[in-house]
Protein backbone atom coordinates (compact mmCIF):
# COMPACT_ATOMS: atom_id res chain seq x y z
CA MET A 1 5.11 -5.69 5.27
CA GLN A 2 3.44 -2.40 4.77
CA ARG A 3 1.93 -1.08 1.58
CA LEU A 4 4.10 1.73 0.19
CA THR A 5 2.09 2.08 -3.04
CA VAL A 6 -0.54 0.03 -4.81
CA SER A 7 2.25 -1.96 -6.47
CA LEU A 8 5.02 -2.01 -3.82
CA ARG A 9 5.15 -3.42 -0.30
CA GLY A 10 8.13 -3.28 1.99
CA GLY A 11 9.43 -3.98 5.43
CA PHE A 12 12.65 -4.44 7.31
CA GLU A 13 14.11 -6.49 10.12
CA ARG A 14 17.39 -6.66 11.97
CA ARG A 15 19.47 -9.69 11.11
CA GLN A 16 23.07 -10.34 12.19
CA GLY A 17 23.55 -6.67 13.06
CA CYS A 18 22.24 -5.46 9.69
CA LEU A 19 19.03 -3.85 8.51
CA VAL A 20 17.49 -6.16 5.92
CA PHE A 21 14.84 -4.51 3.76
CA GLN A 22 12.55 -6.79 1.79
CA PHE A 23 10.26 -5.58 -0.96
CA THR A 24 7.59 -7.19 -3.12
CA GLY A 25 5.88 -5.90 -6.24
CA GLN A 26 7.21 -3.30 -8.63
CA LEU A 27 10.04 -0.82 -8.10
CA ASP A 28 9.38 1.66 -10.87
CA ALA A 29 8.63 5.31 -11.64
CA TYR A 30 5.37 5.06 -9.72
CA SER A 31 6.93 3.70 -6.50
CA GLU A 32 10.48 5.11 -6.45
CA LYS A 33 9.65 8.14 -4.30
CA GLN A 34 7.91 6.05 -1.64
CA PHE A 35 10.77 3.52 -1.72
CA ILE A 36 13.38 6.25 -1.14
CA THR A 37 11.34 7.95 1.60
CA TYR A 38 10.72 4.67 3.44
CA VAL A 39 14.36 3.53 3.31
CA GLU A 40 15.74 6.96 4.25
CA ASP A 41 13.36 7.30 7.21
CA VAL A 42 14.51 3.95 8.61
CA LEU A 43 18.19 4.76 7.96
CA LEU A 44 17.91 8.06 9.84
CA ALA A 45 16.94 6.15 12.98
CA ASN A 46 19.47 3.30 12.57
CA ALA A 47 23.21 3.22 11.91
CA ALA A 48 23.51 -0.46 10.97
CA PRO A 49 24.74 -1.77 7.60
CA LEU A 50 22.03 -2.18 4.98
CA VAL A 51 20.89 -5.04 2.74
CA ILE A 52 18.12 -4.50 0.20
CA ASP A 53 16.54 -7.83 -0.74
CA LEU A 54 14.67 -7.62 -4.04
CA ASN A 55 14.11 -11.35 -4.52
CA LYS A 56 10.34 -10.82 -4.60
CA ILE A 57 10.34 -7.83 -6.94
CA ASP A 58 8.36 -8.51 -10.12
CA PHE A 59 9.53 -5.50 -12.10
CA LEU A 60 12.44 -3.04 -11.94
CA ASP A 61 12.73 -0.14 -14.38
CA SER A 62 15.23 2.70 -14.82
CA SER A 63 13.51 4.78 -12.12
CA GLY A 64 13.82 1.86 -9.71
CA LEU A 65 17.50 1.53 -10.61
CA GLY A 66 17.87 5.25 -9.96
CA ALA A 67 16.34 4.81 -6.51
CA LEU A 68 18.83 2.02 -5.76
CA VAL A 69 21.75 4.14 -6.98
CA GLN A 70 20.57 7.07 -4.86
CA THR A 71 20.32 4.83 -1.79
CA ALA A 72 23.78 3.33 -2.44
CA LYS A 73 25.26 6.81 -2.86
CA LYS A 74 23.77 7.99 0.43
CA CYS A 75 25.17 4.91 2.16
CA THR A 76 28.60 5.50 0.62
CA ASP A 77 28.56 9.18 1.61
CA ALA A 78 27.61 8.20 5.18
CA LYS A 79 30.28 5.46 5.24
CA ARG A 80 27.54 2.87 5.75
CA SER A 81 28.02 -0.64 4.32
CA PHE A 82 25.45 -1.64 1.72
CA ALA A 83 24.53 -4.71 -0.34
CA LEU A 84 21.83 -5.68 -2.81
CA VAL A 85 20.27 -9.09 -3.39
CA GLY A 86 17.80 -9.87 -6.16
CA ASN A 87 16.09 -12.48 -8.25
CA ALA A 88 17.22 -13.36 -11.79
CA ARG A 89 15.28 -10.46 -13.38
CA VAL A 90 16.74 -7.91 -10.96
CA VAL A 91 20.26 -9.31 -11.36
CA GLN A 92 19.94 -9.25 -15.15
CA THR A 93 18.78 -5.62 -15.11
CA VAL A 94 21.53 -4.51 -12.72
CA LYS A 95 24.21 -6.30 -14.76
CA LEU A 96 22.84 -4.95 -18.04
CA VAL A 97 23.64 -1.41 -16.90
CA ARG A 98 26.88 -2.53 -15.21
CA LEU A 99 25.91 -1.45 -11.70
CA GLU A 100 26.68 -4.74 -9.94
CA ASP A 101 29.88 -3.43 -8.32
CA PHE A 102 28.47 -0.03 -7.37
CA LEU A 103 25.37 -1.65 -5.83
CA HIS A 104 27.45 -4.41 -4.17
CA LEU A 105 25.30 -7.11 -5.74
CA ALA A 106 25.50 -10.36 -3.75
CA ASP A 107 24.43 -13.85 -4.82
CA ASP A 108 22.05 -14.32 -1.89
CA LEU A 109 21.09 -12.89 1.48
CA ARG A 110 23.51 -15.07 3.45
CA THR A 111 26.42 -13.94 1.26
CA ALA A 112 25.39 -10.30 1.62
CA LEU A 113 25.19 -10.55 5.41
CA ASN A 114 28.57 -12.29 5.58
CA GLN A 115 30.16 -9.61 3.37
CA LEU A 116 28.83 -6.85 5.60
CA LYS A 117 30.02 -8.55 8.79
CA ALA A 118 33.58 -8.88 7.46
C-alpha cells in the first residue's frame, strides 16, 4: 500500500478479473482529492470492473462519501461495473444517507466479486 496522505493509504490488485482497491485510514475532506486522483489514474489504464474495499477505513465523512459517489458516477457513465465493501461504520454511514443501492454496497468482498462476474 502506498501513502496517499498522512491519514490514508491505498493500493489495488487484480482479483477474478476485477480491480480491487483497498484503503486504510481516513477517507475525509483531507484525503478525498488524493483518493479520487489515485482511483481515476488506475481506472484510466484499466478497463476491468471495480471493487472498493473500505473494511480497514477508520473514518468516513461527507467528503469521503462524495468521493465515492463521484467514483460510482464515473463508473456508471463509462458503463463499468462497480461495487463497494465496508466495515460496520462504513456500512452504517452509507445506509444512513441511503446510498447503498447507488454505491452497490455488498456484504463482503467475495459477494462483490461474484456480483461483478455475473
